[in-house]
Amino acid sequence: MKKRIAIFASGSGSNAQKIMEHFKKHPEAEVCIVLTNNPEAYVLQRADNFEIPTHVFDKQEFYNTNGLVDLLKNLQVDIIVLAGFLWLIPQNLLKAFPNKIINIHPALLPKYGGKGMYGDFVHQAVLTNRDAESGITIHFVNENFDEGEIIHQARFKIEKGDDLEMLKFKGQQLEHHHFPRIIEHLLKKMKSSI
Ligand code: GAR
């Protein structure tokens, strides 16, 4: 049986898109569901385009029920990928999928992590601090924002004149290249499904 990937995303889902493309015809793994807290998220359209099922949930379902754990267990999900998902992951999900939830962050953690540090806020802080480089981090998820063990980082140089859009672009290029490959690598290392 193929390894099964669940993607959580709250917005555009360009990373989700790259992951769905990467695994579309993959012999050993597949994206089996896309989940979002945002009924307006463009990632829902992207998932439809790949004919991948979706699930929209609210805070009540996420934090006060076991609904998502049951759903993901029933689907026999092997890895949960947060691709632009901004809510803190509750204990019941962490316990049900130990070391199987990963996140991507648009900075070189531990710099520029924590609550409120996402998307453009991260790039703006990097610019304000006049850093010489920035990058991306893929890491395991724990009960705190952006603090789990780091799996992979990739960096880029900040050139004179680079603005927020350029930082975003350079970061996204790295994210789109590395994220699907790291997921594939992790799945290969996992001996059995949950
Ligand atoms: C990505 O850049 C990801 O690193 C960031 O959200 C963006 C989602 O873009 N995540 C965080 O900031 C998490 N703290 P996408 O919807 O186009 O994939």
XYZ file of N, CA and C and ligand atoms in Angstrom:
600
model
N 0.836 -1.204 0.000
C 0.000 0.000 0.000
C 0.871 1.254 0.000
N 0.422 2.253 -0.747
C 1.200 3.498 -0.806
C 1.168 4.206 0.538
N 2.255 4.914 0.869
C 2.259 5.793 2.045
C 1.281 6.933 1.783
N 0.657 7.399 2.862
C -0.416 8.374 2.674
C -0.100 9.702 3.377
N -0.263 10.757 2.608
C 0.083 12.102 3.073
C -1.195 12.913 3.265
N -1.295 13.590 4.419
C -2.382 14.561 4.630
C -1.752 15.949 4.692
N -2.355 16.895 3.971
C -1.832 18.267 3.958
C -2.809 19.190 4.664
N -2.284 19.992 5.590
C -3.062 21.072 6.214
C -2.567 22.390 5.635
N -3.483 23.233 5.164
C -3.091 24.539 4.636
C -4.224 25.529 4.882
N -3.867 26.791 5.057
C -4.902 27.798 5.355
C -5.104 28.802 4.227
N -4.221 28.798 3.234
C -4.282 29.896 2.269
C -4.158 29.440 0.830
N -3.239 30.093 0.128
C -3.093 29.852 -1.305
C -2.736 28.407 -1.628
N -1.803 27.861 -0.876
C -1.461 26.458 -1.080
C -0.482 26.203 -2.209
N 0.439 27.138 -2.447
C 1.407 26.873 -3.518
C 2.332 25.707 -3.138
N 2.636 25.578 -1.862
C 3.426 24.410 -1.441
C 2.614 23.127 -1.588
N 1.360 23.191 -1.189
C 0.489 22.024 -1.346
C 0.459 21.594 -2.815
N 0.383 22.588 -3.695
C 0.370 22.314 -5.138
C 1.611 21.512 -5.555
N 2.781 21.979 -5.103
C 4.026 21.294 -5.479
C 4.056 19.876 -4.931
N 3.523 19.705 -3.722
C 3.509 18.371 -3.112
C 2.542 17.460 -3.887
N 1.378 17.997 -4.233
C 0.405 17.181 -4.987
C 0.973 16.808 -6.355
N 1.679 17.742 -6.988
C 2.309 17.444 -8.288
C 3.358 16.348 -8.133
N 4.185 16.505 -7.109
C 5.302 15.569 -6.911
C 4.797 14.137 -6.724
N 3.692 13.995 -5.975
C 3.227 12.651 -5.635
C 2.090 12.156 -6.538
N 1.743 12.945 -7.546
C 0.602 12.578 -8.407
C 0.751 11.188 -9.023
N 1.942 10.930 -9.547
C 2.135 9.608 -10.167
C 3.228 8.830 -9.450
N 3.396 9.107 -8.189
C 4.471 8.481 -7.422
C 4.107 7.019 -7.107
N 5.060 6.104 -7.278
C 4.722 4.696 -7.057
C 4.535 4.328 -5.581
N 5.102 5.131 -4.673
C 5.101 4.687 -3.264
C 4.328 5.572 -2.307
N 3.884 6.732 -2.758
C 3.177 7.618 -1.826
C 2.156 8.460 -2.571
N 1.141 8.908 -1.810
C 0.100 9.728 -2.427
C -0.458 10.717 -1.405
N -0.968 11.839 -1.889
C -1.692 12.760 -1.026
C -3.127 12.252 -0.969
N -3.613 11.970 0.255
C -4.953 11.367 0.330
C -6.009 12.361 0.789
N -5.599 13.488 1.374
C -6.583 14.487 1.793
C -5.905 15.835 2.011
N -6.663 16.896 1.759
C -6.221 18.268 2.071
C -7.221 18.838 3.065
N -6.703 19.354 4.169
C -7.575 19.890 5.220
C -7.301 21.369 5.424
N -8.364 22.107 5.709
C -8.175 23.539 5.947
C -9.180 24.061 6.968
N -8.774 25.117 7.632
C -9.665 25.826 8.560
C -10.369 26.979 7.844
N -10.021 27.188 6.575
C -10.506 28.361 5.858
C -11.318 27.960 4.631
N -12.647 28.091 4.710
C -13.486 27.654 3.581
C -13.206 28.418 2.294
N -12.554 29.596 2.399
C -12.234 30.400 1.214
C -10.846 30.084 0.646
N -10.104 29.209 1.276
C -8.701 28.998 0.890
C -8.590 28.474 -0.541
N -7.679 29.054 -1.285
C -7.490 28.639 -2.685
C -6.964 27.204 -2.761
N -6.358 26.745 -1.663
C -5.845 25.370 -1.667
C -6.964 24.365 -1.936
N -8.209 24.712 -1.623
C -9.336 23.797 -1.871
C -9.526 23.583 -3.365
N -9.412 24.684 -4.124
C -9.504 24.605 -5.584
C -8.368 23.752 -6.145
N -7.181 24.006 -5.615
C -6.013 23.239 -6.095
C -6.226 21.744 -5.854
N -6.733 21.389 -4.670
C -6.961 19.976 -4.355
C -8.001 19.385 -5.311
N -9.068 20.149 -5.563
C -10.095 19.696 -6.518
C -9.474 19.395 -7.878
N -8.566 20.246 -8.303
C -7.922 20.046 -9.609
C -7.192 18.715 -9.692
N -6.702 18.252 -8.546
C -6.012 16.954 -8.497
C -6.968 15.828 -8.102
N -8.236 16.179 -7.941
C -9.252 15.213 -7.486
C -8.877 14.567 -6.159
N -8.341 15.403 -5.293
C -7.981 14.948 -3.947
C -9.063 15.440 -2.986
N -9.583 14.561 -2.135
C -10.648 14.960 -1.202
C -10.189 16.055 -0.243
N -11.153 16.852 0.206
C -10.824 17.947 1.126
C -11.733 17.867 2.350
N -11.273 18.520 3.400
C -12.104 18.619 4.607
C -11.896 19.993 5.225
N -12.996 20.713 5.435
C -12.928 22.022 6.087
C -13.397 21.851 7.533
N -12.643 22.400 8.466
C -13.014 22.261 9.874
C -12.966 23.629 10.544
N -13.570 23.707 11.714
C -13.525 24.965 12.475
C -12.790 24.740 13.796
N -12.675 25.819 14.572
C -11.910 25.750 15.834
C -12.490 24.702 16.769
N -13.822 24.668 16.825
C -14.504 23.722 17.713
C -14.090 22.281 17.372
N -14.173 21.930 16.104
C -13.805 20.562 15.715
C -12.321 20.297 15.981
N -11.495 21.299 15.698
C -10.044 21.117 15.789
C -9.584 20.948 17.235
N -10.100 21.801 18.109
C -9.571 21.815 19.479
C -10.424 21.049 20.483
N -11.710 20.831 20.190
C -12.584 20.254 21.224
C -13.157 18.887 20.875
N -12.722 18.283 19.778
C -13.213 16.945 19.445
C -12.044 16.069 18.982
N -12.342 14.805 18.840
C -11.332 13.877 18.319
C -11.585 13.597 16.834
N -12.439 14.429 16.235
C -12.880 14.185 14.865
C -11.748 14.066 13.858
N -10.782 14.963 13.950
C -9.715 14.931 12.945
C -8.785 13.741 13.161
N -8.532 13.404 14.429
C -7.698 12.220 14.702
C -8.380 10.997 14.096
N -9.678 10.861 14.345
C -10.418 9.705 13.815
C -10.368 9.676 12.283
N -10.590 10.845 11.687
C -10.570 10.939 10.224
C -9.211 10.504 9.661
N -8.144 11.039 10.240
C -6.796 10.763 9.724
C -6.385 9.316 9.990
N -6.811 8.783 11.114
C -6.518 7.365 11.423
C -7.283 6.453 10.459
N -8.546 6.795 10.218
C -9.336 5.981 9.288
C -8.725 5.975 7.896
N -8.118 7.095 7.540
C -7.474 7.191 6.217
C -6.087 6.541 6.214
N -5.652 6.087 7.377
C -4.321 5.467 7.535
C -3.197 6.383 7.053
N -3.306 7.619 7.528
C -2.313 8.630 7.149
C -0.959 8.323 7.794
N 0.101 8.437 6.999
C 1.456 8.176 7.494
C 2.185 9.446 7.897
N 1.860 10.538 7.233
C 2.551 11.792 7.557
C 1.579 12.959 7.368
N 1.657 13.914 8.302
C 0.830 15.119 8.225
C 1.754 16.279 7.910
N 1.421 16.991 6.855
C 2.276 18.066 6.376
C 1.553 19.402 6.551
N 2.148 20.301 7.310
C 1.577 21.642 7.460
C 2.232 22.539 6.417
N 1.433 23.011 5.474
C 1.961 23.818 4.370
C 1.247 25.170 4.376
N 1.710 26.055 5.269
C 1.027 27.334 5.411
C -0.212 27.197 6.275
N -0.067 26.443 7.358
C -1.171 26.257 8.313
C -0.767 26.927 9.625
N -1.646 27.770 10.167
C -1.180 28.685 11.214
C -1.691 28.398 12.620
N -2.550 27.415 12.792
C -3.036 27.127 14.143
C -2.091 26.164 14.861
N -1.998 26.354 16.178
C -1.193 25.455 17.004
C -1.846 24.065 17.001
N -1.016 23.034 16.858
C -1.563 21.672 16.770
C -1.911 21.153 18.170
N -3.147 20.657 18.358
C -3.557 20.201 19.694
C -2.897 18.882 20.105
N -2.875 18.655 21.416
C -2.225 17.472 21.993
C -2.739 16.155 21.399
N -4.039 16.054 21.190
C -4.555 14.757 20.725
C -3.989 14.383 19.350
N -3.778 15.377 18.506
C -3.171 15.091 17.187
C -1.687 14.753 17.342
N -1.000 15.515 18.205
C 0.434 15.257 18.409
C 0.644 13.841 18.948
N -0.213 13.459 19.891
C -0.080 12.121 20.509
C -0.401 11.021 19.510
N -1.395 11.266 18.663
C -1.821 10.230 17.709
C -0.803 10.054 16.576
N -0.038 11.120 16.293
C 0.931 11.065 15.181
C 2.314 11.553 15.640
N 2.931 10.808 16.559
C 4.219 11.260 17.107
C 5.309 11.249 16.031
N 6.028 12.357 15.924
C 7.094 12.486 14.919
C 6.602 12.277 13.495
N 5.344 12.538 13.278
C 4.792 12.365 11.933
C 4.091 13.620 11.457
N 4.289 14.719 12.159
C 3.720 15.995 11.725
C 4.884 16.941 11.461
N 4.928 17.476 10.239
C 6.029 18.381 9.904
C 5.470 19.710 9.382
N 6.298 20.739 9.532
C 5.882 22.085 9.131
C 6.983 22.728 8.293
N 6.580 23.683 7.461
C 7.583 24.488 6.760
C 7.458 25.922 7.233
N 8.608 26.548 7.442
C 8.623 27.919 7.958
C 9.553 28.761 7.086
N 9.125 29.999 6.748
C 9.913 30.789 5.786
C 11.052 31.577 6.409
N 11.836 30.941 7.275
C 13.002 31.604 7.881
C 13.941 30.536 8.407
N 15.118 30.995 8.806
C 16.090 30.064 9.360
C 15.869 29.973 10.867
N 14.972 29.074 11.263
C 14.705 28.899 12.698
C 16.010 28.514 13.402
N 16.244 28.902 14.654
C 15.263 29.475 15.574
C 15.017 30.977 15.394
N 15.658 31.577 14.382
C 15.366 32.997 14.153
C 13.965 33.154 13.544
N 13.293 34.181 13.928
C 12.008 34.575 13.324
C 10.931 33.500 13.407
N 10.862 32.839 14.581
C 9.783 31.879 14.803
C 8.842 32.386 15.884
N 7.826 31.602 16.168
C 6.897 31.922 17.255
C 5.584 32.472 16.750
N 4.663 32.658 17.698
C 3.312 33.112 17.348
C 3.369 34.453 16.604
N 2.606 34.587 15.561
C 2.567 35.849 14.808
C 3.678 35.964 13.771
N 4.657 35.058 13.823
C 5.741 35.101 12.839
C 5.395 34.160 11.685
N 4.755 34.713 10.679
C 4.436 33.899 9.507
C 4.408 34.809 8.288
N 4.538 34.166 7.138
C 4.421 34.884 5.867
C 5.234 36.173 5.826
N 4.576 37.249 5.384
C 5.266 38.526 5.174
C 5.886 39.092 6.447
N 5.296 38.786 7.609
C 5.857 39.309 8.863
C 7.295 38.838 9.058
N 7.542 37.602 8.652
C 8.883 37.046 8.785
C 9.842 37.815 7.875
N 9.480 37.966 6.608
C 10.374 38.625 5.648
C 10.604 40.088 6.038
N 9.559 40.742 6.541
C 9.714 42.138 6.958
C 10.716 42.257 8.107
N 10.640 41.314 9.053
C 11.563 41.346 10.198
C 13.000 41.113 9.730
N 13.168 40.225 8.779
C 14.509 39.946 8.237
C 15.075 41.206 7.577
N 14.220 41.901 6.817
C 14.659 43.148 6.151
C 14.992 44.221 7.176
N 14.145 44.372 8.156
C 14.355 45.395 9.184
C 15.686 45.172 9.893
N 16.018 43.914 10.116
C 17.283 43.596 10.812
C 18.495 43.609 9.889
N 18.285 43.869 8.614
C 19.366 43.917 7.625
C 20.226 42.655 7.640
N 19.572 41.501 7.733
C 20.308 40.230 7.708
C 20.950 40.026 6.334
N 22.053 39.291 6.325
C 22.749 39.038 5.062
C 22.170 37.828 4.344
N 21.437 37.010 5.069
C 20.844 35.809 4.449
C 19.540 35.464 5.142
N 18.750 34.676 4.438
C 17.554 34.105 5.048
C 17.375 32.712 4.459
N 16.224 32.116 4.677
C 16.056 30.768 4.144
C 14.767 30.140 4.618
N 14.764 28.833 4.611
C 13.556 28.081 5.007
C 13.940 26.971 5.978
N 12.974 26.572 6.774
C 13.190 25.462 7.710
C 12.033 24.486 7.607
N 12.377 23.216 7.528
C 11.365 22.159 7.626
C 11.643 21.450 8.947
N 10.606 21.327 9.780
C 10.854 20.798 11.132
C 9.669 19.966 11.622
N 9.955 19.110 12.603
C 8.873 18.381 13.262
C 8.073 19.361 14.099
N 6.802 19.038 14.278
C 5.902 19.919 15.017
C 5.754 19.408 16.441
N 5.846 20.332 17.397
C 5.518 19.973 18.773
C 4.476 20.953 19.307
N 4.349 21.022 20.639
C 3.239 21.805 21.216
C 3.486 23.308 21.163
N 4.669 23.736 20.732
C 4.947 25.173 20.614
C 5.130 25.566 19.148
N 4.879 26.827 18.858
C 5.056 27.317 17.490
C 6.530 27.246 17.073
N 6.813 26.565 15.980
C 8.122 26.620 15.315
C 9.289 26.126 16.160
N 9.028 25.194 17.096
C 10.112 24.783 17.993
C 10.542 23.332 17.869
N 9.862 22.543 17.087
C 10.225 21.125 16.995
C 11.568 20.925 16.313
N 12.049 19.699 16.404
C 13.377 19.369 15.859
C 13.477 19.724 14.366
N 14.605 20.331 14.019
C 14.802 20.744 12.619
C 15.212 19.550 11.760
N 14.542 19.407 10.632
C 14.838 18.310 9.701
C 15.750 18.801 8.584
N 15.460 19.999 8.080
C 16.223 20.489 6.924
C 16.135 22.012 6.840
N 17.248 22.631 6.471
C 17.219 24.075 6.200
C 17.901 24.347 4.856
N 17.447 25.388 4.198
C 18.112 25.836 2.969
C 18.144 27.352 3.035
N 19.221 27.960 2.505
C 19.384 29.410 2.678
C 19.618 30.127 1.361
N 19.338 31.413 1.373
C 19.660 32.250 0.212
C 20.272 33.554 0.690
N 21.060 34.161 -0.205
C 21.701 35.446 0.120
C 20.723 36.587 -0.105
N 20.795 37.595 0.731
C 19.996 38.796 0.501
C 20.905 39.829 -0.166
N 20.530 40.195 -1.392
C 21.333 41.153 -2.152
C 20.857 42.566 -1.825
N 21.755 43.505 -2.055
C 21.384 44.912 -1.889
C 20.166 45.217 -2.782
N 19.185 45.851 -2.246
C 18.007 46.195 -3.057
C 16.889 45.166 -3.002
N 17.153 44.005 -2.428
C 16.084 43.005 -2.301
C 14.965 43.567 -1.423
N 13.735 43.480 -1.909
C 12.609 43.943 -1.094
C 11.805 42.730 -0.613
N 10.701 43.040 0.028
C 9.894 41.960 0.616
C 9.462 40.936 -0.435
N 9.026 41.431 -1.591
C 8.580 40.518 -2.654
C 9.709 39.600 -3.099
N 10.923 40.152 -3.156
C 12.065 39.348 -3.600
C 12.409 38.275 -2.557
N 12.364 38.654 -1.290
C 12.626 37.662 -0.237
C 11.589 36.540 -0.281
N 10.348 36.967 -0.484
C 9.265 35.995 -0.560
C 9.490 35.039 -1.735
N 9.877 35.617 -2.857
C 10.113 34.829 -4.059
C 11.262 33.833 -3.845
N 12.371 34.344 -3.299
C 13.530 33.459 -3.100
C 13.193 32.337 -2.115
N 12.458 32.694 -1.061
C 12.066 31.694 -0.069
C 11.148 30.646 -0.686
N 10.187 31.132 -1.469
C 9.223 30.207 -2.092
C 9.899 29.228 -3.047
N 10.886 29.753 -3.791
C 11.611 28.864 -4.710
C 12.229 27.706 -3.936
N 12.838 28.048 -2.799
C 13.461 27.003 -1.979
C 12.407 26.060 -1.402
N 11.316 26.625 -0.915
C 10.262 25.787 -0.325
C 9.744 24.783 -1.348
N 9.436 25.303 -2.555
C 8.841 24.435 -3.582
C 9.799 23.334 -4.008
N 11.090 23.644 -3.991
C 12.075 22.636 -4.382
C 12.262 21.583 -3.285
N 12.415 22.043 -2.053
C 12.839 21.118 -0.988
C 11.701 20.345 -0.326
N 10.535 20.983 -0.164
C 9.505 20.370 0.677
C 9.066 18.991 0.163
N 8.708 18.861 -1.121
C 8.287 17.531 -1.597
C 9.385 16.476 -1.432
N 10.628 16.877 -1.656
C 11.725 15.917 -1.563
C 11.982 15.465 -0.123
N 11.835 16.392 0.802
C 12.027 16.028 2.214
C 10.901 15.101 2.668
N 9.681 15.371 2.223
C 8.557 14.493 2.574
C 8.835 13.080 2.040
N 9.286 13.017 0.804
C 9.590 11.718 0.197
C 10.666 10.985 0.996
N 11.686 11.728 1.379
C 12.798 11.157 2.142
C 12.303 10.608 3.491
N 11.476 11.388 4.173
C 10.965 10.951 5.481
C 10.105 9.698 5.338
N 9.278 9.682 4.310
C 8.410 8.520 4.107
C 9.234 7.264 3.830
N 10.325 7.431 3.100
C 11.192 6.281 2.802
C 11.789 5.715 4.079
N 12.079 6.634 5.024
C 12.699 6.203 6.286
C 11.705 5.511 7.224
N 10.423 5.790 7.027
C 9.412 5.200 7.925
C 9.170 3.762 7.515
N 9.360 2.866 8.452
C 9.265 1.433 8.084
C 7.812 1.020 7.850
N 6.951 1.352 8.833
C 5.563 0.902 8.683
C 4.622 2.075 8.896
N 3.425 1.918 8.411
C 2.454 2.981 8.641
C 1.939 2.873 10.075
N 1.216 3.906 10.499
C 0.756 3.955 11.893
C -0.315 2.891 12.128
C 4.833 29.443 3.187
O 5.805 30.376 2.825
C 5.168 28.842 4.543
O 6.532 28.805 4.804
C 4.468 29.812 5.470
O 3.266 30.102 4.836
C 3.489 30.123 3.428
C 2.341 29.408 2.747
O 2.404 29.615 1.370
N 4.271 29.230 6.757
C 4.449 29.914 7.892
O 4.743 31.094 7.912
C 4.253 29.085 9.170
N 4.692 29.799 10.307
P 1.550 28.737 0.367
O 0.091 28.778 0.857
O 1.685 29.414 -0.946
O 2.097 27.341 0.371
